[in-house]
């Protein structure tokens, strides 16, 4: 019983997932600091408020519907997504591209769509049949 558990825990994907969760938790502090300490104050300087919590409050039967809280959450999400993309993903992709160029690694060609390949094979097979009407005058490019 313990041997099975030990094998499960020591699998590479379990350890990779554990490392990813730990790094993700640590990294979220960096992203939150960027959003809360840099981006939101910049928005506050432009808009005049650090958040939109008091924006669009509607009272219905004594209950407050705070649409501004939802708007703040959406803006925070977009800021976090933009920060991750522009500060991490884009620079990392550029670094990988430069490294691959330096090492002479060519980017892999994207595989052709299987439907396109199949249709091309059918077209070529029909064109190769002797006596197929109209096959001689056809071109292989797309129809205009």
PDB file of C-alpha atoms in Angstrom:
ATOM      1  CA  UNK A   1       0.000   0.000   0.000  1.00  0.00           C
ATOM      2  CA  UNK A   2       2.766   2.458   0.899  1.00  0.00           C
ATOM      3  CA  UNK A   3       4.850   1.452  -2.128  1.00  0.00           C
ATOM      4  CA  UNK A   4       2.008   2.497  -4.460  1.00  0.00           C
ATOM      5  CA  UNK A   5       1.694   5.823  -2.647  1.00  0.00           C
ATOM      6  CA  UNK A   6       5.460   6.330  -2.813  1.00  0.00           C
ATOM      7  CA  UNK A   7       5.469   5.642  -6.575  1.00  0.00           C
ATOM      8  CA  UNK A   8       2.568   8.065  -7.071  1.00  0.00           C
ATOM      9  CA  UNK A   9       4.253  10.858  -5.115  1.00  0.00           C
ATOM     10  CA  UNK A  10       7.609  10.374  -6.824  1.00  0.00           C
ATOM     11  CA  UNK A  11       6.192  10.591 -10.360  1.00  0.00           C
ATOM     12  CA  UNK A  12       7.686  13.469 -12.295  1.00  0.00           C
ATOM     13  CA  UNK A  13       4.373  15.148 -13.112  1.00  0.00           C
ATOM     14  CA  UNK A  14       3.329  15.277  -9.439  1.00  0.00           C
ATOM     15  CA  UNK A  15       6.602  16.912  -8.473  1.00  0.00           C
ATOM     16  CA  UNK A  16       6.393  19.321 -11.429  1.00  0.00           C
ATOM     17  CA  UNK A  17       2.875  20.295 -10.389  1.00  0.00           C
ATOM     18  CA  UNK A  18       3.970  20.879  -6.786  1.00  0.00           C
ATOM     19  CA  UNK A  19       6.834  23.097  -7.942  1.00  0.00           C
ATOM     20  CA  UNK A  20       4.494  24.995 -10.298  1.00  0.00           C
ATOM     21  CA  UNK A  21       2.005  25.681  -7.483  1.00  0.00           C
ATOM     22  CA  UNK A  22       4.735  26.923  -5.148  1.00  0.00           C
ATOM     23  CA  UNK A  23       6.335  29.131  -7.809  1.00  0.00           C
ATOM     24  CA  UNK A  24       2.885  30.386  -8.862  1.00  0.00           C
ATOM     25  CA  UNK A  25       2.044  31.399  -5.294  1.00  0.00           C
ATOM     26  CA  UNK A  26       5.345  33.239  -4.920  1.00  0.00           C
ATOM     27  CA  UNK A  27       5.024  34.850  -8.330  1.00  0.00           C
ATOM     28  CA  UNK A  28       1.481  36.078  -7.612  1.00  0.00           C
ATOM     29  CA  UNK A  29       2.949  38.369  -4.948  1.00  0.00           C
ATOM     30  CA  UNK A  30       5.118  40.028  -7.596  1.00  0.00           C
ATOM     31  CA  UNK A  31       2.190  40.503  -9.968  1.00  0.00           C
ATOM     32  CA  UNK A  32      -0.077  41.807  -7.188  1.00  0.00           C
ATOM     33  CA  UNK A  33       2.605  44.284  -6.092  1.00  0.00           C
ATOM     34  CA  UNK A  34       2.935  45.522  -9.668  1.00  0.00           C
ATOM     35  CA  UNK A  35      -0.809  45.978 -10.041  1.00  0.00           C
ATOM     36  CA  UNK A  36      -1.524  47.407  -6.576  1.00  0.00           C
ATOM     37  CA  UNK A  37       1.554  49.618  -6.222  1.00  0.00           C
ATOM     38  CA  UNK A  38       2.233  50.758  -9.777  1.00  0.00           C
ATOM     39  CA  UNK A  39      -0.693  50.302 -12.143  1.00  0.00           C
ATOM     40  CA  UNK A  40      -3.649  51.099  -9.859  1.00  0.00           C
ATOM     41  CA  UNK A  41      -2.043  54.304  -8.507  1.00  0.00           C
ATOM     42  CA  UNK A  42      -1.454  55.363 -12.122  1.00  0.00           C
ATOM     43  CA  UNK A  43      -5.131  54.762 -12.864  1.00  0.00           C
ATOM     44  CA  UNK A  44      -6.044  56.640  -9.673  1.00  0.00           C
ATOM     45  CA  UNK A  45      -4.040  59.616 -10.886  1.00  0.00           C
ATOM     46  CA  UNK A  46      -5.995  59.583 -14.152  1.00  0.00           C
ATOM     47  CA  UNK A  47      -9.478  58.743 -12.844  1.00  0.00           C
ATOM     48  CA  UNK A  48      -9.286  60.194  -9.339  1.00  0.00           C
ATOM     49  CA  UNK A  49     -10.177  57.011  -7.447  1.00  0.00           C
ATOM     50  CA  UNK A  50      -8.118  53.915  -6.625  1.00  0.00           C
ATOM     51  CA  UNK A  51     -11.077  51.665  -7.418  1.00  0.00           C
ATOM     52  CA  UNK A  52     -14.595  51.757  -8.788  1.00  0.00           C
ATOM     53  CA  UNK A  53     -16.320  50.243  -5.728  1.00  0.00           C
ATOM     54  CA  UNK A  54     -18.626  53.238  -5.176  1.00  0.00           C
ATOM     55  CA  UNK A  55     -19.435  53.591  -8.879  1.00  0.00           C
ATOM     56  CA  UNK A  56     -22.936  52.538 -10.034  1.00  0.00           C
ATOM     57  CA  UNK A  57     -24.440  51.616  -6.659  1.00  0.00           C
ATOM     58  CA  UNK A  58     -28.148  50.852  -7.002  1.00  0.00           C
ATOM     59  CA  UNK A  59     -30.389  50.392  -3.967  1.00  0.00           C
ATOM     60  CA  UNK A  60     -33.163  47.835  -4.420  1.00  0.00           C
ATOM     61  CA  UNK A  61     -35.515  47.154  -1.479  1.00  0.00           C
ATOM     62  CA  UNK A  62     -32.900  48.359   0.998  1.00  0.00           C
ATOM     63  CA  UNK A  63     -30.088  46.270  -0.539  1.00  0.00           C
ATOM     64  CA  UNK A  64     -27.163  47.819  -2.354  1.00  0.00           C
ATOM     65  CA  UNK A  65     -26.209  46.378  -5.730  1.00  0.00           C
ATOM     66  CA  UNK A  66     -22.583  47.413  -6.190  1.00  0.00           C
ATOM     67  CA  UNK A  67     -21.762  47.104  -9.862  1.00  0.00           C
ATOM     68  CA  UNK A  68     -18.594  49.093  -9.242  1.00  0.00           C
ATOM     69  CA  UNK A  69     -17.106  46.217  -7.227  1.00  0.00           C
ATOM     70  CA  UNK A  70     -17.525  43.973 -10.275  1.00  0.00           C
ATOM     71  CA  UNK A  71     -15.989  46.678 -12.471  1.00  0.00           C
ATOM     72  CA  UNK A  72     -12.995  46.926 -10.106  1.00  0.00           C
ATOM     73  CA  UNK A  73     -12.514  43.139 -10.268  1.00  0.00           C
ATOM     74  CA  UNK A  74     -12.674  43.192 -14.079  1.00  0.00           C
ATOM     75  CA  UNK A  75     -10.166  46.059 -14.286  1.00  0.00           C
ATOM     76  CA  UNK A  76      -7.832  44.269 -11.836  1.00  0.00           C
ATOM     77  CA  UNK A  77      -8.061  41.070 -13.887  1.00  0.00           C
ATOM     78  CA  UNK A  78      -7.255  42.925 -17.103  1.00  0.00           C
ATOM     79  CA  UNK A  79      -4.341  44.725 -15.435  1.00  0.00           C
ATOM     80  CA  UNK A  80      -2.937  41.474 -14.070  1.00  0.00           C
ATOM     81  CA  UNK A  81      -3.329  39.751 -17.458  1.00  0.00           C
ATOM     82  CA  UNK A  82      -1.634  42.684 -19.209  1.00  0.00           C
ATOM     83  CA  UNK A  83       1.173  42.797 -16.640  1.00  0.00           C
ATOM     84  CA  UNK A  84       1.847  39.073 -17.002  1.00  0.00           C
ATOM     85  CA  UNK A  85       1.766  39.249 -20.795  1.00  0.00           C
ATOM     86  CA  UNK A  86       3.818  42.400 -21.349  1.00  0.00           C
ATOM     87  CA  UNK A  87       6.265  41.996 -18.461  1.00  0.00           C
ATOM     88  CA  UNK A  88       6.813  38.233 -18.564  1.00  0.00           C
ATOM     89  CA  UNK A  89       5.430  36.368 -21.571  1.00  0.00           C
ATOM     90  CA  UNK A  90       6.557  38.786 -24.289  1.00  0.00           C
ATOM     91  CA  UNK A  91      10.113  39.278 -22.972  1.00  0.00           C
ATOM     92  CA  UNK A  92      10.482  35.537 -22.361  1.00  0.00           C
ATOM     93  CA  UNK A  93       9.354  34.740 -25.923  1.00  0.00           C
ATOM     94  CA  UNK A  94      11.884  37.286 -27.264  1.00  0.00           C
ATOM     95  CA  UNK A  95      14.667  35.744 -25.170  1.00  0.00           C
ATOM     96  CA  UNK A  96      13.794  32.238 -26.388  1.00  0.00           C
ATOM     97  CA  UNK A  97      13.669  33.488 -29.991  1.00  0.00           C
ATOM     98  CA  UNK A  98      17.119  35.142 -29.650  1.00  0.00           C
ATOM     99  CA  UNK A  99      18.587  32.041 -28.018  1.00  0.00           C
ATOM    100  CA  UNK A 100      17.191  29.797 -30.765  1.00  0.00           C
ATOM    101  CA  UNK A 101      18.619  32.090 -33.470  1.00  0.00           C
ATOM    102  CA  UNK A 102      22.005  32.084 -31.731  1.00  0.00           C
ATOM    103  CA  UNK A 103      21.978  28.273 -31.517  1.00  0.00           C
ATOM    104  CA  UNK A 104      20.678  27.897 -35.070  1.00  0.00           C
ATOM    105  CA  UNK A 105      17.411  26.249 -34.052  1.00  0.00           C
ATOM    106  CA  UNK A 106      14.750  26.798 -36.693  1.00  0.00           C
ATOM    107  CA  UNK A 107      11.123  27.205 -35.588  1.00  0.00           C
ATOM    108  CA  UNK A 108       9.063  24.124 -36.346  1.00  0.00           C
ATOM    109  CA  UNK A 109       6.697  24.487 -39.266  1.00  0.00           C
ATOM    110  CA  UNK A 110       3.065  24.276 -38.300  1.00  0.00           C
ATOM    111  CA  UNK A 111       1.460  21.069 -39.538  1.00  0.00           C
ATOM    112  CA  UNK A 112      -1.005  21.434 -42.381  1.00  0.00           C
ATOM    113  CA  UNK A 113      -4.691  21.073 -41.674  1.00  0.00           C
ATOM    114  CA  UNK A 114      -5.598  17.377 -42.176  1.00  0.00           C
ATOM    115  CA  UNK A 115      -8.718  18.330 -44.129  1.00  0.00           C
ATOM    116  CA  UNK A 116      -6.668  20.430 -46.542  1.00  0.00           C
ATOM    117  CA  UNK A 117      -4.142  17.616 -46.999  1.00  0.00           C
ATOM    118  CA  UNK A 118      -6.928  15.115 -47.697  1.00  0.00           C
ATOM    119  CA  UNK A 119      -8.662  17.398 -50.186  1.00  0.00           C
ATOM    120  CA  UNK A 120      -5.345  18.053 -51.954  1.00  0.00           C
ATOM    121  CA  UNK A 121      -4.722  14.311 -52.239  1.00  0.00           C
ATOM    122  CA  UNK A 122      -8.215  13.754 -53.646  1.00  0.00           C
ATOM    123  CA  UNK A 123      -7.751  16.582 -56.148  1.00  0.00           C
ATOM    124  CA  UNK A 124      -4.382  15.247 -57.264  1.00  0.00           C
ATOM    125  CA  UNK A 125      -5.720  11.699 -57.587  1.00  0.00           C
ATOM    126  CA  UNK A 126      -8.651  12.893 -59.698  1.00  0.00           C
ATOM    127  CA  UNK A 127      -6.355  15.004 -61.889  1.00  0.00           C
ATOM    128  CA  UNK A 128      -4.010  12.031 -62.414  1.00  0.00           C
ATOM    129  CA  UNK A 129      -6.800   9.740 -63.702  1.00  0.00           C
ATOM    130  CA  UNK A 130      -6.660   9.407 -67.469  1.00  0.00           C
ATOM    131  CA  UNK A 131      -9.799  10.513 -69.248  1.00  0.00           C
ATOM    132  CA  UNK A 132     -11.087  12.736 -66.421  1.00  0.00           C
ATOM    133  CA  UNK A 133     -13.084  15.476 -68.086  1.00  0.00           C
ATOM    134  CA  UNK A 134     -11.676  18.971 -67.610  1.00  0.00           C
ATOM    135  CA  UNK A 135      -8.653  17.876 -65.554  1.00  0.00           C
ATOM    136  CA  UNK A 136      -6.177  19.150 -68.152  1.00  0.00           C
ATOM    137  CA  UNK A 137      -7.241  22.814 -68.009  1.00  0.00           C
ATOM    138  CA  UNK A 138      -7.453  23.149 -64.242  1.00  0.00           C
ATOM    139  CA  UNK A 139      -4.878  24.908 -62.149  1.00  0.00           C
ATOM    140  CA  UNK A 140      -3.798  23.908 -58.666  1.00  0.00           C
ATOM    141  CA  UNK A 141      -4.213  27.368 -57.105  1.00  0.00           C
ATOM    142  CA  UNK A 142      -7.301  28.668 -55.329  1.00  0.00           C
ATOM    143  CA  UNK A 143     -10.292  29.676 -57.399  1.00  0.00           C
ATOM    144  CA  UNK A 144     -10.670  33.405 -57.976  1.00  0.00           C
TER     145      UNK A 144
END
